[in-house]
Coordinates of C-alpha atoms in Angstrom, one line a residue:
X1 CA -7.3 67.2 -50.8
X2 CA -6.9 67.8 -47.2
X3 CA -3.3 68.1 -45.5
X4 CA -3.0 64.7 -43.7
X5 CA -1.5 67.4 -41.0
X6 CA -4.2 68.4 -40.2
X7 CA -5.8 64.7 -39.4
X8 CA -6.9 65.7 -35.3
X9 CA -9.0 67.4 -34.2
X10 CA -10.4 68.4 -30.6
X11 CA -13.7 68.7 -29.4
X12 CA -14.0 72.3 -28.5
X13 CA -16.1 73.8 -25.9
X14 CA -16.8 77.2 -24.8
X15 CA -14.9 78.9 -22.0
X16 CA -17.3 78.2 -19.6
X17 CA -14.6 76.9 -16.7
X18 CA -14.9 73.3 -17.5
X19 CA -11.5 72.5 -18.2
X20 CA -11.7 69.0 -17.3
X21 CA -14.0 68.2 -20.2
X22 CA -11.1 70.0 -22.8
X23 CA -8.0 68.4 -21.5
X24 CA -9.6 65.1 -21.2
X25 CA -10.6 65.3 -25.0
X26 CA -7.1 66.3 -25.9
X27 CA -6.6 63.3 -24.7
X28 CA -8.9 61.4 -27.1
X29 CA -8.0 63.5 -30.1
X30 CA -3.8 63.9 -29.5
X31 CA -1.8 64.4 -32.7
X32 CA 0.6 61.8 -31.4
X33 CA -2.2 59.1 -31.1
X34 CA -2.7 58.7 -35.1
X35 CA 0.2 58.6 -37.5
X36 CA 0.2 60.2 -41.0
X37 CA -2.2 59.0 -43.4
X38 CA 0.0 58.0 -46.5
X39 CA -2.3 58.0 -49.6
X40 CA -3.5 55.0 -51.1
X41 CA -3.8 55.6 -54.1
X42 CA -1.7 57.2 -56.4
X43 CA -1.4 58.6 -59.6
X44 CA 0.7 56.2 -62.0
X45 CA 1.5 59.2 -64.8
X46 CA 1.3 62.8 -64.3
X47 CA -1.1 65.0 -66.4
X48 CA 0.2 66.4 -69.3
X49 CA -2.3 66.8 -72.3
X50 CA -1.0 70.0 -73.0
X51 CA -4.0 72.3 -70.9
X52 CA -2.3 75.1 -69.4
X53 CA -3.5 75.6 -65.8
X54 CA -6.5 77.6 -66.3
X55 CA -8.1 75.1 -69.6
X56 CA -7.8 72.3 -65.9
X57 CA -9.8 74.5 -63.9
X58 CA -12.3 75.2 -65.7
X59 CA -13.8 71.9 -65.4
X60 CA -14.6 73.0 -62.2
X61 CA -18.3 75.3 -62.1
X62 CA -18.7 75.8 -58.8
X63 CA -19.1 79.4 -57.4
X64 CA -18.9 80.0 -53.6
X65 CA -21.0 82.9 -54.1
X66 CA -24.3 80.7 -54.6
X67 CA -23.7 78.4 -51.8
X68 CA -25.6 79.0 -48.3
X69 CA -23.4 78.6 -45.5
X70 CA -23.8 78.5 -42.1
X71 CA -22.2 78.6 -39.0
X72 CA -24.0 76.5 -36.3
X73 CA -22.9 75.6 -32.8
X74 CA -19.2 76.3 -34.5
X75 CA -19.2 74.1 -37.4
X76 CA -20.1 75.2 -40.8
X77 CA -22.7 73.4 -42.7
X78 CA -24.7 74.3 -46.0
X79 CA -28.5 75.1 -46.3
X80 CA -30.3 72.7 -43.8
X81 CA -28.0 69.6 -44.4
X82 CA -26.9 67.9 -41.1
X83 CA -23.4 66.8 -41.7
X84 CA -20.9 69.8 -41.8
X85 CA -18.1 71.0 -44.8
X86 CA -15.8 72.4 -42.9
X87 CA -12.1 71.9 -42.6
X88 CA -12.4 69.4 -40.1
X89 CA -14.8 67.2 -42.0
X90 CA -12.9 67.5 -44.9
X91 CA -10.2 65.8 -43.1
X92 CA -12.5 62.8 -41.9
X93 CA -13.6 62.0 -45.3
X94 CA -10.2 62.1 -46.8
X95 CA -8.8 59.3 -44.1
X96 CA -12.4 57.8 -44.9
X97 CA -11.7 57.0 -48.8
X98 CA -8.2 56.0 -47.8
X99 CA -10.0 53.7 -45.8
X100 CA -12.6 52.6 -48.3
X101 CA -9.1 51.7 -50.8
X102 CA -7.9 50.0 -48.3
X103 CA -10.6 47.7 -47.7
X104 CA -11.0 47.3 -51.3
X105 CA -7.3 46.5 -52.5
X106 CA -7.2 49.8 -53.8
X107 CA -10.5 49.6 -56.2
X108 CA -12.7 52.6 -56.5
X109 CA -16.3 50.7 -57.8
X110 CA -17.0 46.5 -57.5
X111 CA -19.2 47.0 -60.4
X112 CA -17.3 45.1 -64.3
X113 CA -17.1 49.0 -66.1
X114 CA -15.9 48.2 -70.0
X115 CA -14.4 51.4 -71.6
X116 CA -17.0 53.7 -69.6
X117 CA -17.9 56.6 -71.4
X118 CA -19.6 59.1 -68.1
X119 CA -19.7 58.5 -64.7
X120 CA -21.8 60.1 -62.4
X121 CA -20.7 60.6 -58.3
X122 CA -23.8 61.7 -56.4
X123 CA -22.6 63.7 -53.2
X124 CA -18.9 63.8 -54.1
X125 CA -18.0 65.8 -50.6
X126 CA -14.0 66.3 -51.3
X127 CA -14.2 64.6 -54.8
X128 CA -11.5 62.1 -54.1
X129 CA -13.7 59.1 -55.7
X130 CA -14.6 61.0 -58.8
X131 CA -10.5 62.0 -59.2
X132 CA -10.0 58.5 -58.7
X133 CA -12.4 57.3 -61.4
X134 CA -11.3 60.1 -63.5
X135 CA -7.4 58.9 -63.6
X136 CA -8.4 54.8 -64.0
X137 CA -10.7 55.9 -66.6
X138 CA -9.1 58.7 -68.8
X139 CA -11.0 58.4 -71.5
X140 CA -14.3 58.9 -69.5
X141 CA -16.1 62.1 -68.6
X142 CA -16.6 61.8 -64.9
X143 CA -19.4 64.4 -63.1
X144 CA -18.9 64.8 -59.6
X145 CA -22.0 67.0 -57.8
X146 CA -22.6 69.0 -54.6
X147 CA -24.3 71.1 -52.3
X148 CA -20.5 72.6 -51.5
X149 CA -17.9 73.3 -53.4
X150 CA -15.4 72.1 -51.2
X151 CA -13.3 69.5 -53.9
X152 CA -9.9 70.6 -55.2
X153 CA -9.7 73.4 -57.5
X154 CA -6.1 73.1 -59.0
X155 CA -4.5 70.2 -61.3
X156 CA -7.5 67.8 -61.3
X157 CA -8.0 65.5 -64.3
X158 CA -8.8 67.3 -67.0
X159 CA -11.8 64.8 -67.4
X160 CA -13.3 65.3 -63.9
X161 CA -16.3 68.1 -63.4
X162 CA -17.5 69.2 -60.1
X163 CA -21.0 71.2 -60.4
X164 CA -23.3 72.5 -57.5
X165 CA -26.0 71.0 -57.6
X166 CA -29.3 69.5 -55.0
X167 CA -30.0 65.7 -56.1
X168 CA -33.6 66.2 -54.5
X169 CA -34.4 68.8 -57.0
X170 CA -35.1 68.1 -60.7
X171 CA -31.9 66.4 -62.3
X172 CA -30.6 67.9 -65.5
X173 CA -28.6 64.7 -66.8
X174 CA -29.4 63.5 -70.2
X175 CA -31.8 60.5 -70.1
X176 CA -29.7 56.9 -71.1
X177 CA -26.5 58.7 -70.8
X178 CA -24.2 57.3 -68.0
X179 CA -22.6 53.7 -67.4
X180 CA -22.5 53.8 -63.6
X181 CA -24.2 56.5 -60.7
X182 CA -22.7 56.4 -57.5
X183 CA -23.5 57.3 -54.4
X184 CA -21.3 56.8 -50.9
X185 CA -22.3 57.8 -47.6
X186 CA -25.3 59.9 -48.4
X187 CA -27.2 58.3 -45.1
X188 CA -30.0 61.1 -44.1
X189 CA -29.2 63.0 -47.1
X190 CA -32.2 62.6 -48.8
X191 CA -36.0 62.5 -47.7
X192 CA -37.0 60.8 -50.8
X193 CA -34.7 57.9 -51.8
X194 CA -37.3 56.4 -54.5
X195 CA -36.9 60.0 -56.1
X196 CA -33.3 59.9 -56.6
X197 CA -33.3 56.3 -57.5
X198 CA -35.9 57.1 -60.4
X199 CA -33.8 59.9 -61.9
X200 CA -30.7 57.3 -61.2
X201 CA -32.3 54.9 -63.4
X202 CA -33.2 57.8 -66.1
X203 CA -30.1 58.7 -66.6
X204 CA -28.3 55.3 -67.1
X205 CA -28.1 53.7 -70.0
X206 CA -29.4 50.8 -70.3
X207 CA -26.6 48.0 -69.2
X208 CA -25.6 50.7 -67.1
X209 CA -25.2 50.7 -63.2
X210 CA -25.8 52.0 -59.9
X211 CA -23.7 51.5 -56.9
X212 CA -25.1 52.5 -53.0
X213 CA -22.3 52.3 -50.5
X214 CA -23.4 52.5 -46.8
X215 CA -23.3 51.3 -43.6
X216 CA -25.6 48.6 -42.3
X217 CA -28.0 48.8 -39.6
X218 CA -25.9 49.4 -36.2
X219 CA -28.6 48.1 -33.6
X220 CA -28.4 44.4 -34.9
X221 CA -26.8 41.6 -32.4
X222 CA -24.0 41.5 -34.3
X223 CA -23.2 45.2 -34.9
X224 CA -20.4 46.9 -33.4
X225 CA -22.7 48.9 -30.9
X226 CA -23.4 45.7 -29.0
X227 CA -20.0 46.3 -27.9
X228 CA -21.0 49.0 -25.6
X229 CA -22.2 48.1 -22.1
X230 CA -26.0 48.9 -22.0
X231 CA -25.9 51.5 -19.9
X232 CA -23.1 53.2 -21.4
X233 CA -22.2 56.4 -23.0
X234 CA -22.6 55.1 -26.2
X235 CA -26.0 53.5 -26.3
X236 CA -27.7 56.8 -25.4
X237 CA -25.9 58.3 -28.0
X238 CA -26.9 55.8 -30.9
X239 CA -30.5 55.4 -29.7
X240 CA -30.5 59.6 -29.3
X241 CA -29.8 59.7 -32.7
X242 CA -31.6 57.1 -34.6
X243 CA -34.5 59.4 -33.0
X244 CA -33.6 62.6 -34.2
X245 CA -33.4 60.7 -37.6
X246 CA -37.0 59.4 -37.3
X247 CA -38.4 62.4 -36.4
X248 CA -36.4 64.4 -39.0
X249 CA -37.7 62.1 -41.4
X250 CA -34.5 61.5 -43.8
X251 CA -32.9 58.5 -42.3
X252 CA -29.5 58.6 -41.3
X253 CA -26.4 56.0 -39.6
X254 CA -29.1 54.7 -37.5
X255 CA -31.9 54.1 -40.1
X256 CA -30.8 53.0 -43.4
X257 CA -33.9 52.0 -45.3
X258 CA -32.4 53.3 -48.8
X259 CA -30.1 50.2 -48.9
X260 CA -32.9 47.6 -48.9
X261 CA -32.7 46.3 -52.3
X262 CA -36.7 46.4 -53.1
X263 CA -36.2 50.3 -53.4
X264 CA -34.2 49.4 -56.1
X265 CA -36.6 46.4 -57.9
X266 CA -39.4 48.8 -57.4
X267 CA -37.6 51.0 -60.0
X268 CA -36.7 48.9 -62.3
X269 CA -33.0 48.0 -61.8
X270 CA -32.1 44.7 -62.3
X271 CA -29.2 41.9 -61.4
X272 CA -29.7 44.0 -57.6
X273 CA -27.0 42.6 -55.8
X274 CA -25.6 43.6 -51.9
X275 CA -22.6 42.6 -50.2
X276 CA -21.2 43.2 -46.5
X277 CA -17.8 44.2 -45.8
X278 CA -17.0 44.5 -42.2
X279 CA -14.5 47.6 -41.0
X280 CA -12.5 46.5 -38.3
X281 CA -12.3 49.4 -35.6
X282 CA -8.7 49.9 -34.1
X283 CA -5.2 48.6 -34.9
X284 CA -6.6 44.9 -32.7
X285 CA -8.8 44.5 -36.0
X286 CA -6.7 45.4 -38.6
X287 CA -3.2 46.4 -39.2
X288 CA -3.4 48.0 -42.4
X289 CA -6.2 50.7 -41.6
X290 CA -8.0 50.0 -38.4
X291 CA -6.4 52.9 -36.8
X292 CA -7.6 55.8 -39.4
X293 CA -11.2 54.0 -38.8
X294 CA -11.2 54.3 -35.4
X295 CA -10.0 58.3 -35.6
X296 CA -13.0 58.6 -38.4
X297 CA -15.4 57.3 -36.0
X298 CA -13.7 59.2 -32.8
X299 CA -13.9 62.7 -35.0
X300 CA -17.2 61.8 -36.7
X301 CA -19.5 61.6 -33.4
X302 CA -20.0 64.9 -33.2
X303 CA -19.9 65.3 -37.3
X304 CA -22.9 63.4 -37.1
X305 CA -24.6 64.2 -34.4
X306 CA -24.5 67.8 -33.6
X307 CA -27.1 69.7 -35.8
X308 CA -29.7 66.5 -35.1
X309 CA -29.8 66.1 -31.5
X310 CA -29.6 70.3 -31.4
X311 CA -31.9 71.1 -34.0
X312 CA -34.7 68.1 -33.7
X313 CA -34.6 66.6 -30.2
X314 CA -33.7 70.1 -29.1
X315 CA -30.6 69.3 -27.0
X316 CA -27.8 71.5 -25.9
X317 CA -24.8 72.3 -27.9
X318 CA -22.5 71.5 -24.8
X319 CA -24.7 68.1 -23.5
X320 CA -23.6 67.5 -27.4
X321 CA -20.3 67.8 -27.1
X322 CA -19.8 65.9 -23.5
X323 CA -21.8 62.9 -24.9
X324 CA -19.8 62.5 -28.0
X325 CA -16.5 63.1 -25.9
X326 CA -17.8 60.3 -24.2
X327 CA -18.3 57.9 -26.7
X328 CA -15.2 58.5 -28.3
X329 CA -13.4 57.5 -24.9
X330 CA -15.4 54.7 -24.9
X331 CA -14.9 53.4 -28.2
X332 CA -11.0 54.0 -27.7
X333 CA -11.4 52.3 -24.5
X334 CA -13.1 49.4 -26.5
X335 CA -11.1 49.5 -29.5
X336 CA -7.4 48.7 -27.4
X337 CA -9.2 46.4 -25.2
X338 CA -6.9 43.0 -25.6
X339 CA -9.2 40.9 -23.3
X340 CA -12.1 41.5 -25.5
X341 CA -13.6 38.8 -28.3
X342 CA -12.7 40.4 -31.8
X343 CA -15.2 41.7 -34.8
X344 CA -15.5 45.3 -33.6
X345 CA -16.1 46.4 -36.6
X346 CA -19.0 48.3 -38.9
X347 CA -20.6 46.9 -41.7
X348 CA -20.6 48.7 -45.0
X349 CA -23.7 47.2 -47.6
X350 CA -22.8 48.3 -50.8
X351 CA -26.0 47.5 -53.4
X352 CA -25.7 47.2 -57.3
X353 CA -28.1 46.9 -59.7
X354 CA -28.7 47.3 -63.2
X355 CA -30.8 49.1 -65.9
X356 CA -32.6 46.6 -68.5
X357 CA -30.8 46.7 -71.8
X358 CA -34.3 46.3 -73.5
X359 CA -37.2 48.5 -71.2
X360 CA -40.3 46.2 -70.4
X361 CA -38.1 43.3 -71.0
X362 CA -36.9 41.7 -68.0
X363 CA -38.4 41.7 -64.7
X364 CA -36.5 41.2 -61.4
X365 CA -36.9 38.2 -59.2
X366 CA -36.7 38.6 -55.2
X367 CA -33.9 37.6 -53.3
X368 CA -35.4 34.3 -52.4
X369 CA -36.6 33.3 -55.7
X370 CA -33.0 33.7 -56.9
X371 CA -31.3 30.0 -57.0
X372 CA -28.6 30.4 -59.8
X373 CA -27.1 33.1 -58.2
X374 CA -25.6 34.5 -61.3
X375 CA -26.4 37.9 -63.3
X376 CA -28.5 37.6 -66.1
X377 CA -27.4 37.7 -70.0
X378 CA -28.7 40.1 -71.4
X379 CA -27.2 39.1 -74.7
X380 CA -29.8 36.3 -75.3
X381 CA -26.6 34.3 -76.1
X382 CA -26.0 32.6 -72.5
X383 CA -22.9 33.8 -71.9
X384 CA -23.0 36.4 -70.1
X385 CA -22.1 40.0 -70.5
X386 CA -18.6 39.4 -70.5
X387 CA -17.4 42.3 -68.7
X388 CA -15.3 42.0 -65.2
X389 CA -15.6 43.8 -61.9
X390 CA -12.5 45.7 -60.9
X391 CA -12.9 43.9 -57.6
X392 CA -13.3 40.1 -59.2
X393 CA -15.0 37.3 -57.5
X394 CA -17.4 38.0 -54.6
X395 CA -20.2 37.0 -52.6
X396 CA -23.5 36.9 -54.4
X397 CA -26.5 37.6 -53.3
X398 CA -28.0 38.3 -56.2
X399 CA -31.6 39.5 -57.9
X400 CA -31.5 38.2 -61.6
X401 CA -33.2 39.3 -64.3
X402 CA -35.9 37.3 -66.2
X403 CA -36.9 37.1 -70.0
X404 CA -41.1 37.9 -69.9
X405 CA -41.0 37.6 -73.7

């Protein structure tokens, strides 16, 4: 877990005389600006199944020594993968699940889990969500994977695993194993999303779910980028980037075609269901966490962007850094603007769906075909399946299963 010291960051730039770019982002990143992140989650009872500290650890398998690092344009990445694992986006992604708990009243999953028996969290990054699944669910065997080895290594759940692995290579799960495969924020992660979806579904059991948690398309009328003038700062960026994504060819922010719920149908899964939550940006939109969003958007411009607009479109590494400086003014600027109409905010999709109890036994409807609005039994008895979401009631917008015998 990263020290919420450590929560600010500055854009650096090298000593090449410009000195009013770097005081001007001191500006924008200032320790004083965001307060200390107090966790949102908590663990109710301490650990003590009498493991002595080494028994702990060794749930964890990762070995630095296998991992490809790299050091590009001063950030440290792994392999080819766009988004960095140092230090700094560490940070970001702790404030980002204490965001995430926020928004969800302190719920890790808004799938009904009865007495799950493995869980499966598919680009863990720090491990915070699998730590969290791992303490709610003690008597489940939760698997956390990686390209990085970057979760904690000391006093995690003794029921918590962290392995290296590549989801776009062959998985090694057992087939019909786990009640629930997650996956949150993995945008541009994968070229082949119909790939890891198929391996998702061979792993599951059947009854069991998948969860896809990410954010919805930014260049809608509604999204928070319409925000921006149209000549601003911040529209180059987001167009620049939705084009290095295209041409990259593995989606990203900007293009998120792995959340369309057919992906999922065309599998298999069943009972597909998305829902929006909007993220309000700034303190204006919400009390409670709107601040730690705004300072994971502010620090995640360049997170995002650097290697893409470097690497594909060919930019340079200081143009990079100026433009998301920029943007980060601007969405400050935007953010404490008390004369502006409120919904600044980003919308997260999150899309569940289900693997058929019986194979070949129940075919998934489309969206529109969908009137009851209600998830399927696949008891036979019409009653349901009787098991609750740790979120409870929501929104539905629903594919249902169908009996084809």
């Amino acid at each position: 877990m990263a020290d919420s010291d450590n929560l600010a960051h500055r854009l650096h730039v090298d000593d090449d005389g410009d000195d009013d770019i770097h005081e001007s982002s001191a500006s924008v990143y200032a320790r004083s600006t965001y307060p200390k992140v107090q966790a949102a989650y908590q663990v109710e009872q301490p650990y003590d199944n009498g493991l002595d500290g080494a028994t702990i650890d060794s749930s964890r398998t990762l070995y630095a020594e296998d991992v490809d690092y790299v050091i590009d344009c001063g950030r440290q990445y792994v392999g080819n993968y766009y988004m960095p694992v140092d230090q700094e986006e560490q940070t970001r992604c702790y404030v980002m699940h204490q965001v995430y708990l926020k928004l969800f009243n302190l719920e890790l999953t808004t799938v009904p889990l009865d007495n799950p028996k493995y869980i499966l969290d598919v680009g863990t990054g720090i491990g915070e969500w699998a730590i969290g699944m791992a303490e709610k669910y003690p008597n489940a065997e939760v698997f956390g994977t990686d390209i990085a080895p970057i979760q904690p290594t000391q006093q995690v759940p003794f029921n918590v695993e962290f392995n290296i692995e590549n989801a776009e290579e062959e998985w090694v799960r057992p087939a019909d194993t786990f009640d629930l495969v997650h996956f949150r924020s993995m945008a541009g992660a994968f070229s082949d999303w119909r790939y890891i979806y198929e391996q998702t579904f061979e792993c599951l059991r059947p009854g069991g779910w998948i969860e896809v948690l990410d954010f919805d398309d930014m260049f809608t009328a509604q999204s928070f980028v319409s925000y921006y003038p149209p000549e601003s700062e911040g529209h180059k960026f987001f167009r620049a980037l939705q084009e290095a994504e295209r041409r990259a060819g593995r989606g990203g922010p900007g293009l998120l075609h792995h959340t369309d719920p057919q992906l999922l149908m065309d599998v298999g899964f069943v009972d597909i269901e998305e829902n929006s939550y909007d993220i309000g940006i700034g303190s204006k939109e919400n009390e409670s966490y709107g601040k730690f969003w705004l300072f994971a958007l502010m620090t995640g411009y360049e997170a995002v962007a650097m290697r893409l607009l470097t690497k594909v479109l060919g930019w340079d590494e200081l143009e990079v850094r100026q433009l998301c400086h920029a943007v980060a003014q601007e969405t400050k600027e935007i953010a404490e603007d008390e004369d502006r109409p409120d919904g600044f905010s980003v919308s997260l999709k999150v899309l569940v769906g289900r693997k058929p109890m019986v194979p070949g036994h129940w075919t998934a409807k489309s969206l529109n075909e969908n009137a009851s609005m209600e998830l399927a039994d696949y008891t036979g008895s019409g009653t349901g399946s009787g098991d609750e979401s740790t979120i409870g009631s929501r929104s539905k917008a629903t594919i249902q299963s169908d009996d084809t015998a």
